[in-house]
Coordinates of C-alpha atoms and ligand atoms in Angstrom, one line a residue:
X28 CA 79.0 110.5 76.9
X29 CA 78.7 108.9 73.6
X30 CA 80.6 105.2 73.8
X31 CA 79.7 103.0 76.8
X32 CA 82.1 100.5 78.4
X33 CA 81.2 96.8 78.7
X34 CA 83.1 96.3 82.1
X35 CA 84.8 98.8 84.6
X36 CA 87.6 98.1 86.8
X37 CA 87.9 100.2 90.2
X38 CA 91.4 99.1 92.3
X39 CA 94.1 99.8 89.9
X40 CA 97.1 98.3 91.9
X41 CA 99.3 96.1 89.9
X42 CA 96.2 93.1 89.6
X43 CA 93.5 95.7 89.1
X44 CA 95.8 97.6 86.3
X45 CA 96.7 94.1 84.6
X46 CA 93.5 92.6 84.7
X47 CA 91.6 96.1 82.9
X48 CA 94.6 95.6 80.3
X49 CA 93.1 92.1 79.2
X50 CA 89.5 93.2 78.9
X51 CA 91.0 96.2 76.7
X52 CA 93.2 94.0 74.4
X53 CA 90.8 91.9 74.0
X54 CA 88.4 94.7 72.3
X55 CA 86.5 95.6 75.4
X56 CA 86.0 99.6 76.4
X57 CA 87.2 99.4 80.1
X58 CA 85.8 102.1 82.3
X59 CA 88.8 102.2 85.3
X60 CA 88.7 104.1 88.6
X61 CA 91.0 104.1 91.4
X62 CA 90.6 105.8 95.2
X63 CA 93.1 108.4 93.6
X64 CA 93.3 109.5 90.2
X65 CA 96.9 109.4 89.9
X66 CA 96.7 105.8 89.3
X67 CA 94.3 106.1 86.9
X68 CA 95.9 108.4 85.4
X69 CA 98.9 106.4 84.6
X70 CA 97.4 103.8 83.3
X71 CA 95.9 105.3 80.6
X72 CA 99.0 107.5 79.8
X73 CA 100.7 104.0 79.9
X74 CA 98.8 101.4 78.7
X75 CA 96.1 104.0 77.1
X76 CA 97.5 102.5 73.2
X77 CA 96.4 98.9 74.0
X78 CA 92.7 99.3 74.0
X79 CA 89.6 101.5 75.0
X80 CA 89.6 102.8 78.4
X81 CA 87.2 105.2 79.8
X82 CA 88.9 106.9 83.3
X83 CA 86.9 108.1 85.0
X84 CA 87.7 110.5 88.4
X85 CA 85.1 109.9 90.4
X86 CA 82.4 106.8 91.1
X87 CA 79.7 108.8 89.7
X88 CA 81.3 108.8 86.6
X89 CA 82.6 105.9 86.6
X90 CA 79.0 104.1 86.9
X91 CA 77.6 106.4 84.6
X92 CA 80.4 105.2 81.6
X93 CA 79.2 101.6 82.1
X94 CA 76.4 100.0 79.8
X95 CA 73.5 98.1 81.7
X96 CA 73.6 95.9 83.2
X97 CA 76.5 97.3 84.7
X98 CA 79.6 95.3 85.5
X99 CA 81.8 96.2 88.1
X100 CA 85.1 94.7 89.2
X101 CA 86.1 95.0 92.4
X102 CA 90.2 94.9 92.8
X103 CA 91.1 95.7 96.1
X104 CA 92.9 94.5 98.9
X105 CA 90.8 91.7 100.6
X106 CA 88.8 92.7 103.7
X107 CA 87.6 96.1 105.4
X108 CA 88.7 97.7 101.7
X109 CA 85.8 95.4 99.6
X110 CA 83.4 96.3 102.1
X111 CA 84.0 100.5 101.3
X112 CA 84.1 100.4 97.8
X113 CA 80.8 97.9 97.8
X114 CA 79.6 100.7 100.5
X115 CA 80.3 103.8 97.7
X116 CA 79.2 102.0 94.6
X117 CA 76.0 100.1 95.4
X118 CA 73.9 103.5 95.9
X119 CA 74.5 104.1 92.8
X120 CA 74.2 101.1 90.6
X121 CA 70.5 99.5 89.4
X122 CA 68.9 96.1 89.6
X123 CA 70.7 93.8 87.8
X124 CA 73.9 95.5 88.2
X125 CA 77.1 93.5 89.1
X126 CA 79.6 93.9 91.6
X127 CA 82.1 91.7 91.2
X128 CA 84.4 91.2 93.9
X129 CA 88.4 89.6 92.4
X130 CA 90.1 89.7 95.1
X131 CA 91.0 86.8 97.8
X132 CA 88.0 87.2 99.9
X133 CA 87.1 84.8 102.4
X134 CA 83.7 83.0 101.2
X135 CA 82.1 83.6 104.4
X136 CA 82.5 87.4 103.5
X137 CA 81.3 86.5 100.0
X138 CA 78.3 85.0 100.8
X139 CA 77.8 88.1 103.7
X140 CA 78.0 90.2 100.6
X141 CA 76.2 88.4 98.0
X142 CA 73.0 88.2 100.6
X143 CA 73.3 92.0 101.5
X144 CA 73.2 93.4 97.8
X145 CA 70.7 90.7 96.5
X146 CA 68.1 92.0 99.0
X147 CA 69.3 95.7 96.9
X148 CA 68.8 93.8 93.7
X149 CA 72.1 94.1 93.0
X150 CA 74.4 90.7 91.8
X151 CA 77.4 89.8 93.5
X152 CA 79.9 87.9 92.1
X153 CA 82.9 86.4 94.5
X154 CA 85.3 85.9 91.9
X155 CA 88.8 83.8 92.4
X156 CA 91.4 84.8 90.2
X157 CA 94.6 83.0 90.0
X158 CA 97.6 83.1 88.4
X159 CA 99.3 86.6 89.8
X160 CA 100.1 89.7 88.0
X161 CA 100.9 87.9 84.5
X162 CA 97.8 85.6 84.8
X163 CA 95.9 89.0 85.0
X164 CA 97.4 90.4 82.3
X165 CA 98.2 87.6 79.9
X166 CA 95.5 85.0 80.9
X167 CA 94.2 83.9 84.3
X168 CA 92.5 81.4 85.7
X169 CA 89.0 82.5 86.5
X170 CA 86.8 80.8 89.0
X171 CA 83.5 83.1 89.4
X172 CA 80.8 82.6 91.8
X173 CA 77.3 84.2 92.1
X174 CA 74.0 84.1 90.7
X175 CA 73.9 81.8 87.2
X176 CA 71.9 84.8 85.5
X177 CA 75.0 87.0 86.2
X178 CA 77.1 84.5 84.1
X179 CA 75.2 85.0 81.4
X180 CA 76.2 88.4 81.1
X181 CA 79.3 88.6 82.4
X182 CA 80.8 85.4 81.6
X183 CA 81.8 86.2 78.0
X184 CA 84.0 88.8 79.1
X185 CA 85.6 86.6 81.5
X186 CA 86.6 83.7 78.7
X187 CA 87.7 86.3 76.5
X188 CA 90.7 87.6 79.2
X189 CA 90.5 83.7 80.4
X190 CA 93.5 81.2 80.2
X191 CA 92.5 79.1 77.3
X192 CA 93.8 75.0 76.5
X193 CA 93.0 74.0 73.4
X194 CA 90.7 76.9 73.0
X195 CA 88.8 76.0 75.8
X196 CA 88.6 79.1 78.9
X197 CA 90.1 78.1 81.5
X198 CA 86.7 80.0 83.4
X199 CA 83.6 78.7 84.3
X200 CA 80.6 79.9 86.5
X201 CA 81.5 78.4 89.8
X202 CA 78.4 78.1 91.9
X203 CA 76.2 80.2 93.8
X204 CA 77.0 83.0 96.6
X205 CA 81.0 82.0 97.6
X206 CA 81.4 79.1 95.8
X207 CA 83.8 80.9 93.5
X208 CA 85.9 82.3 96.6
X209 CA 85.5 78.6 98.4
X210 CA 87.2 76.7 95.4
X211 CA 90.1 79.8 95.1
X212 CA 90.3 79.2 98.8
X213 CA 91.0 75.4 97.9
X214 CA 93.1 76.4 95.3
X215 CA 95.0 78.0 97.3
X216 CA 95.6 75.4 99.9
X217 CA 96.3 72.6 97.4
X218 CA 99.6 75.2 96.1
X219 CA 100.4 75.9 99.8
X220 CA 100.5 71.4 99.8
X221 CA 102.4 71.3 96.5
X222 CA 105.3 74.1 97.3
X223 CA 105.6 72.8 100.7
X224 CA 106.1 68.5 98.7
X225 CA 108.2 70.9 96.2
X226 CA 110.3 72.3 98.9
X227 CA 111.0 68.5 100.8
X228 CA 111.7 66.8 97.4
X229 CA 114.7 69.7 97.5
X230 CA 115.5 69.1 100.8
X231 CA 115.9 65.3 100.9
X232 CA 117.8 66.0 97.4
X233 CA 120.2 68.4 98.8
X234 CA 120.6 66.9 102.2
X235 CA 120.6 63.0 101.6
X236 CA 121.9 63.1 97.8
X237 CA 124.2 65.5 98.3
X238 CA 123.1 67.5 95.3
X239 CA 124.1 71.1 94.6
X240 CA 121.0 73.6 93.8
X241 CA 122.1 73.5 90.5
X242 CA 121.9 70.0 90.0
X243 CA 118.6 69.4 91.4
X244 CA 117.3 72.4 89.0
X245 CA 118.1 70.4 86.3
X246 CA 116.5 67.1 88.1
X247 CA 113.4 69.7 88.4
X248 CA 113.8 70.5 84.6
X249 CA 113.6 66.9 83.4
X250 CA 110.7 66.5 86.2
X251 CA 109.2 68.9 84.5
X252 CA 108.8 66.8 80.8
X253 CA 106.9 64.0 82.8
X254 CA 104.0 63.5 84.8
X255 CA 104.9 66.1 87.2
X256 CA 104.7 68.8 84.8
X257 CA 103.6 72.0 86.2
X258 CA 103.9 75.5 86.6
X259 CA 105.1 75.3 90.1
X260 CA 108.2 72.6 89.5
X261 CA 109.3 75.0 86.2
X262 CA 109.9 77.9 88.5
X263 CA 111.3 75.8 91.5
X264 CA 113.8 74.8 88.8
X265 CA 114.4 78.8 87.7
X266 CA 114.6 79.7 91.5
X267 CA 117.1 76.9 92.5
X268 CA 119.1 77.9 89.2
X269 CA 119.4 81.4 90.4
X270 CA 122.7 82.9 92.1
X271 CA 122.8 85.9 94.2
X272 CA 124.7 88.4 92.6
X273 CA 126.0 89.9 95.2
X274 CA 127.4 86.7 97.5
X275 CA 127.9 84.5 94.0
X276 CA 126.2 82.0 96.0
X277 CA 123.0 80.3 95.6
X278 CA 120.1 82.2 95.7
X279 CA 118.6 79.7 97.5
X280 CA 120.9 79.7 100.5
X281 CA 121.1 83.9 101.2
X282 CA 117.1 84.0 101.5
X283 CA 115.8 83.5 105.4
X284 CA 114.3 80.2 105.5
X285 CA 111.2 81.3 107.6
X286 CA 108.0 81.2 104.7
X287 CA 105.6 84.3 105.2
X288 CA 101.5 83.5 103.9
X289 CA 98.7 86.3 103.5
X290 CA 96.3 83.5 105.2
X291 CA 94.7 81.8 102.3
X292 CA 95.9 78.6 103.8
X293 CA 95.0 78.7 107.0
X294 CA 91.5 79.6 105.8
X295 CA 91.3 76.2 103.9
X296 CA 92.3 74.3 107.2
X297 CA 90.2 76.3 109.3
X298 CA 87.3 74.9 107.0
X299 CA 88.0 71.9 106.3
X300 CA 88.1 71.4 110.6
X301 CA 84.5 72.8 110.0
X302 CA 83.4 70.6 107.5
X303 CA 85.2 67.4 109.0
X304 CA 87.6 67.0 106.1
X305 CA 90.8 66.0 106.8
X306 CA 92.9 68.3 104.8
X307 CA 96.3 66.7 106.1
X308 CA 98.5 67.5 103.1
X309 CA 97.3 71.5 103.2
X310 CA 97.5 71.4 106.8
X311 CA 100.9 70.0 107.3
X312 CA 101.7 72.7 104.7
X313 CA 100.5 75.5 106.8
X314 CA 102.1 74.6 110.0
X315 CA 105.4 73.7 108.1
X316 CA 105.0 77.5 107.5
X317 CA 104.4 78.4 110.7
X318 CA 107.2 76.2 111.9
X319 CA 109.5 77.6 110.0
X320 CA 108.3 81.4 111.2
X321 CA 108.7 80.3 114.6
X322 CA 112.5 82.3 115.6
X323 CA 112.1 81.9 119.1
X324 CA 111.5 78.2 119.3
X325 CA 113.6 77.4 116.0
X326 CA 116.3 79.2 118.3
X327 CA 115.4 78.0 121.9
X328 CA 115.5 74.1 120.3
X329 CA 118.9 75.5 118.5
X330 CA 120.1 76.2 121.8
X331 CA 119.3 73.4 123.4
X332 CA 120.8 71.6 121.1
X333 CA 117.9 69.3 120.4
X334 CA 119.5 65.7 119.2
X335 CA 119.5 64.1 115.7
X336 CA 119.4 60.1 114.9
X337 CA 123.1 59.1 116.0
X338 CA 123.9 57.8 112.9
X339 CA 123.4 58.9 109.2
X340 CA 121.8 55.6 107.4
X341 CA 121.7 55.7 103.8
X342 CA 119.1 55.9 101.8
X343 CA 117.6 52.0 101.2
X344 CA 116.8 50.4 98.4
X345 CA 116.4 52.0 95.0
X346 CA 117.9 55.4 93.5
X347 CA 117.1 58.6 95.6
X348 CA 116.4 60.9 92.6
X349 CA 113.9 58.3 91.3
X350 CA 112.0 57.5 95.2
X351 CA 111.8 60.8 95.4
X352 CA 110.0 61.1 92.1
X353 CA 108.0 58.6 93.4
X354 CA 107.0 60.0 96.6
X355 CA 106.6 63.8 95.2
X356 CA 103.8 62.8 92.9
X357 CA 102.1 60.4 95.2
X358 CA 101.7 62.8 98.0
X359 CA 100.7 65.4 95.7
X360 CA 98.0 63.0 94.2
X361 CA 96.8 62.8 98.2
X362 CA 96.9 66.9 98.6
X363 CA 95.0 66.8 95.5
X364 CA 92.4 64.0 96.4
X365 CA 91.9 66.1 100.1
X366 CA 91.3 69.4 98.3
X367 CA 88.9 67.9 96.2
X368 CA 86.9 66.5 98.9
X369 CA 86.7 69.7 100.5
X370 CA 85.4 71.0 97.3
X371 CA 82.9 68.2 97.4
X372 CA 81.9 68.7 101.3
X373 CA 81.0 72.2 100.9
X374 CA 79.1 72.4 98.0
X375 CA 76.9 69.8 99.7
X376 CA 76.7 71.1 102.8
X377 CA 75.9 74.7 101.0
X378 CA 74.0 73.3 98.3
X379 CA 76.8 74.9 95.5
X380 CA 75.9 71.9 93.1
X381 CA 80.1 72.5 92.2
X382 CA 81.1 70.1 89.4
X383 CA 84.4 68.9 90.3
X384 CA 85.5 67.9 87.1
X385 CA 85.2 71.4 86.2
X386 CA 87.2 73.3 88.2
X387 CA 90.0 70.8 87.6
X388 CA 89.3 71.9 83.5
X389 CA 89.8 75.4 84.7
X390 CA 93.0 75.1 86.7
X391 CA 94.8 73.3 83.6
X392 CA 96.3 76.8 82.4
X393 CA 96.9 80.3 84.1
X394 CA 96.5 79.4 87.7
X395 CA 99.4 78.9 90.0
X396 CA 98.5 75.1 90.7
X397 CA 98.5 74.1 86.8
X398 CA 99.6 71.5 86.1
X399 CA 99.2 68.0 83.4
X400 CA 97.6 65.9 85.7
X401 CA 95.1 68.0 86.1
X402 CA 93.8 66.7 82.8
X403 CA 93.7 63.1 84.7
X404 CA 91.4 64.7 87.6
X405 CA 89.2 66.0 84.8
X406 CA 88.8 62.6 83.3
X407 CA 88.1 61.1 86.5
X408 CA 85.3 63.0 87.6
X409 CA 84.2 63.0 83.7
X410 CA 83.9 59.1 84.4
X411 CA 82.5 59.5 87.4
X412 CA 81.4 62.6 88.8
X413 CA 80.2 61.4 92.0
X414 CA 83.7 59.8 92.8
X415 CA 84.1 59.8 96.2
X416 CA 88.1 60.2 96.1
X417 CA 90.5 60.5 93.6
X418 CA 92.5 57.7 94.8
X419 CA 89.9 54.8 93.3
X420 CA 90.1 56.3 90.4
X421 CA 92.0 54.3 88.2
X422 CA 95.2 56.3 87.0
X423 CA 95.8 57.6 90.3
X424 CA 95.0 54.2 92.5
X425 CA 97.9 52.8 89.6
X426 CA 100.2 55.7 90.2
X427 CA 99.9 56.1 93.8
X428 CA 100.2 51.8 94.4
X429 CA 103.4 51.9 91.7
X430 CA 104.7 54.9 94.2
X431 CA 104.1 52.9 97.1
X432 CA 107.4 51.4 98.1
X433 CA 109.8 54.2 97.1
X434 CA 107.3 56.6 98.8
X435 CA 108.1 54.6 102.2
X436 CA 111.7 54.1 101.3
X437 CA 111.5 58.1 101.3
X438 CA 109.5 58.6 104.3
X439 CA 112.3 56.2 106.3
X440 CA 115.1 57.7 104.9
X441 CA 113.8 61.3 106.3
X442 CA 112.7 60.0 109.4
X443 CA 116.2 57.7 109.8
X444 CA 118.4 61.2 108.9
X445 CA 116.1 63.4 111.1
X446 CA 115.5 65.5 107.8
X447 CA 111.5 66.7 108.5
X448 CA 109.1 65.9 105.6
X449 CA 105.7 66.2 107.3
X450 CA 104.3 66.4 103.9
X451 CA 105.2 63.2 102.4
X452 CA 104.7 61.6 106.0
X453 CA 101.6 63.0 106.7
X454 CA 100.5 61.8 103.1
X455 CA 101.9 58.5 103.2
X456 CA 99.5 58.0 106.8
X457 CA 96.6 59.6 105.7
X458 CA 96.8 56.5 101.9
X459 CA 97.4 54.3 105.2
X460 CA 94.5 55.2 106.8
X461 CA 92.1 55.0 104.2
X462 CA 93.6 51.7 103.4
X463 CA 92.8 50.1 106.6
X464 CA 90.6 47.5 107.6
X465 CA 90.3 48.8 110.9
X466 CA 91.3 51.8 112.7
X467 CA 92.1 52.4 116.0
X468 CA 89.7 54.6 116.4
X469 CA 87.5 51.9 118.2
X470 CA 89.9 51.9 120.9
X471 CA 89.3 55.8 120.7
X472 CA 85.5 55.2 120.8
X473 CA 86.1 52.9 124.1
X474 CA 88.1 55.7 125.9
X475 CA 85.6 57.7 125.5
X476 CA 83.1 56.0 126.9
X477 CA 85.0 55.1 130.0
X478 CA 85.7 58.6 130.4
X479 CA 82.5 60.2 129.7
X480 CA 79.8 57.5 128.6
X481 CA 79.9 59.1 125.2
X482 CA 78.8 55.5 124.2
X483 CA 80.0 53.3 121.1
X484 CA 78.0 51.4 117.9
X485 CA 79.1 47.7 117.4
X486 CA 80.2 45.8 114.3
X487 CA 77.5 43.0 115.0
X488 CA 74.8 44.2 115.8
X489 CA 72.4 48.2 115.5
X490 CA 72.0 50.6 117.9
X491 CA 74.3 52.8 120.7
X492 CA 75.7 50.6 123.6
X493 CA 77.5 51.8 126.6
X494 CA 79.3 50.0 129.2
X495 CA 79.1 50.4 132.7
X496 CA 82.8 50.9 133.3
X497 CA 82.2 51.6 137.0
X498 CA 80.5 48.5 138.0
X499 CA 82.1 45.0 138.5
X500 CA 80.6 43.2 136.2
X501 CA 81.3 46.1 133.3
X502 CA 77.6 45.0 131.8
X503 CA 76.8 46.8 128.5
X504 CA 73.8 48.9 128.4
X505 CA 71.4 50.1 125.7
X506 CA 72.7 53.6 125.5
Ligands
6PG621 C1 97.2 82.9 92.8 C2 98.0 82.9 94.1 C3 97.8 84.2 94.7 C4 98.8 84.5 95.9 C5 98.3 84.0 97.2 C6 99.2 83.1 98.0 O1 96.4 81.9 92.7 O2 97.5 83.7 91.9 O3 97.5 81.9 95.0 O4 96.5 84.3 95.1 O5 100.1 84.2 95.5 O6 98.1 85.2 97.9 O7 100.1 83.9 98.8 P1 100.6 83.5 100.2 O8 101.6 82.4 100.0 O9 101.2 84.8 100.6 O10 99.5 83.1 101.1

């Protein structure tokens, strides 16, 4: 075979499809592959006019079309599926060659992966990629993991299909092993935070202000020219605008109000409990989810007829549309601030050496959670890269202690008209709790060691101290 090609997609599903597309239109001569050729086929009988692509039938060929080092993209549905086609391919690629795995993968996978094939000589790249089947296609958000020396030879590629702002790819070499699938994970979690803050802002809109989905579309649309600017509040204002054609009633009111997730989510909580950081925005986020999934208890509380606050108080204090503002972008600044952290905790505690300011650059375009302040969280860490939350930094500490009062207005008014908005909440306590002198976790620390001796540290003075509880004289003891 004469001509070579630079990449080679295998997993030709809608992402796979889109994502070869870009490399092609962007000069590149894709090899592409799928489990059956049929899919292949059709994309190339399609799409064949945009570019170069090689198709090939079987792996065999499909390796031997690629140029060394070869570069592999892996498109298929996260799980079992990655671990066959890394299972057919690796036999037949050579040192230095790259897998690169695009799905969702968990990073625990990744780094399974990335240890198995290095001990091959082979390069594994865990590669997040955000922004759905038009990010693929017209510009994504790229987050890729891996060894650095992979970058080098397969970064180029990626900022060419990349997302750019201001020119700039919106793709950088992540980290090592899953450090790439670990900040997607995050990603993830932090749009889980912001629908779910979305989805209340609505709520309280709809249900305190009496606003029709039409009218809080356009509140969205204005939202939308100001600091809250973002991909995710332009399409809340497109979905809230929509009728259903076939009731003439909002769209928003004929679709089952129980929200579905593939898991991404839950895998943020379930490692931020790992690392110990408390993630309360994305968690609240994924139980509201779950909540809302829950038909027999939705249903058993329905027919119980579970009681409301007797009386409807109004909303105190200053202008709904404006508190709510207020409280929206606050309690996305915390969801944002946690997710970070996460970030932070587990490239430490896997020695990813992730620069936060970074990924924030590489989320300001193509990825689901874009958004303008995003440029603020780059400047932050750009001041300060070691900065230990978001919230000291300077523009958020302003916005979040301007947000303050309307944000609790907003939290009362829910809690006051039994209208749930564990987000906000949940984000208004977690500010609190950083803010506080002292915690009642000492009290915490005392129960526990009346319970179980798990002794206690004091304010005044070193060391681990416990009390005998069970004596009369309740003596404290050197622990
Ligand atoms: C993206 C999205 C994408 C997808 C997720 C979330 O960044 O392009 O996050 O990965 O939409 O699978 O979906 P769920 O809400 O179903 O978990």
């Amino acid at each position: 075979m004469s001509q070579k090609a630079q990449i080679g997609v295998t997993g030709l599903a809608v992402m796979g499809r889109n994502l070869a597309r870009n490399f092609a239109r962007h000069g590149h001569t894709v090899a592409v592959h799928n489990r059956s050729y049929g899919r292949t086929k059709e994309l190339v009988d399609q799409f064949g006019h945009e570019g170069t692509f090689i198709p090939a039938e079987s792996a065999e060929d499909f390796v031997a079309a690629l140029e060394r080092p070869r570069r592999v993209v892996i498109m298929v549905k996260a799980g079992p599926a990655t671990d066959a086609v890394i299972e057919e391919f690796a036999p037949l690629l050579e040192e230095g060659d790259m897998l690169i795995d695009a799905g969702n993968a968990h990073y625990a996978d990744t780094r399974r992966r990335e240890a198995a094939l290095k001990a091959k000589g082979l390069h594994f790249v865990g590669m997040g990629v955000s922004g759905g089947e038009e990010g693929a296609l017209h510009g994504p958000s790229i987050m890729p993991g891996g060894p650095r020396e992979s970058y080098d030879a397969l970064g180029p590629l990626l900022e060419d299909i990349a997302a750019k702002v201001d020119g700039e790819p919106c793709c950088t070499h992540v980290g090592p092993d899953g450090a790439g699938h670990f900040v997607k994970m995050v990603h993830n979690g932090i749009e889980y935070a912001d629908m779910q803050l979305i989805a209340e802002a609505y709520d309280l809109l709809r249900q305190v202000g009496g606003l029709s989905p039409q009218e809080i579309a356009t509140t969205f649309g204005e939202w939308n020219s100001g600091r809250l600017g973002s991909y995710l509040i332009e399409i809340t204002a497109e979905v809230l605008k929509q009728t259903d054609a076939s009731t003439g009633r909002p769209f928003v009111d004929i679709v089952l109000d129980q929200a579905e997730q593939k898991g991404t989510g839950r895998w943020t909580v379930q490692a931020a409990l790992d690392l110990g950081v408390p993630v309360s925005g994305i968690a609240e986020s994924v139980f509201a989810r779950a909540l809302s999934g829950g038909a027999d208890v939705r249903k058993a509380a329905a027919d119980a007829g579970l009681p409301g606050p007797s009386a409807g108080a109004e909303h105190a204090g200053g202008d709904l549309r404006a508190d709510v503002e207020q409280a929206l972008f606050a309690s996305k600044i915390v969801a944002y601030a946690q997710g970070f952290q996460q970030i932070q905790a587990a490239s430490k505690e896997y020695g990813w050496e992730i620069d936060p300011g970074a990924m924030a650059k590489i989320w300001r375009a193509g990825c689901i959670i874009r958004a303008k302040f995003l440029d603020f969280i780059k400047q932050a860490y750009d001041k300060q890269p070691s900065l230990t939350t978001l919230l000291v930094d300077d523009y958020f500490l302003d916005a979040v202690s301007g947000a303050q009062d309307a944000w609790r207005r907003v939290v009362v008014t829910a809690a006051q008209q039994g209208i749930p908005a564990p987000g906000f909440a949940s984000a208004l306590a977690y500010y609190d709790g950083l803010r506080a002198k002292r915690l009642p976790a000492a009290l915490i620390q005392g129960q526990r060691d009346f319970f179980g001796a798990h002794t206690y540290h004091r304010v005044d003075k070193e060391g681990s101290f416990h009390t005998l509880w069970a004596t009369d004289d309740r003596t404290e003891v050197d622990a």
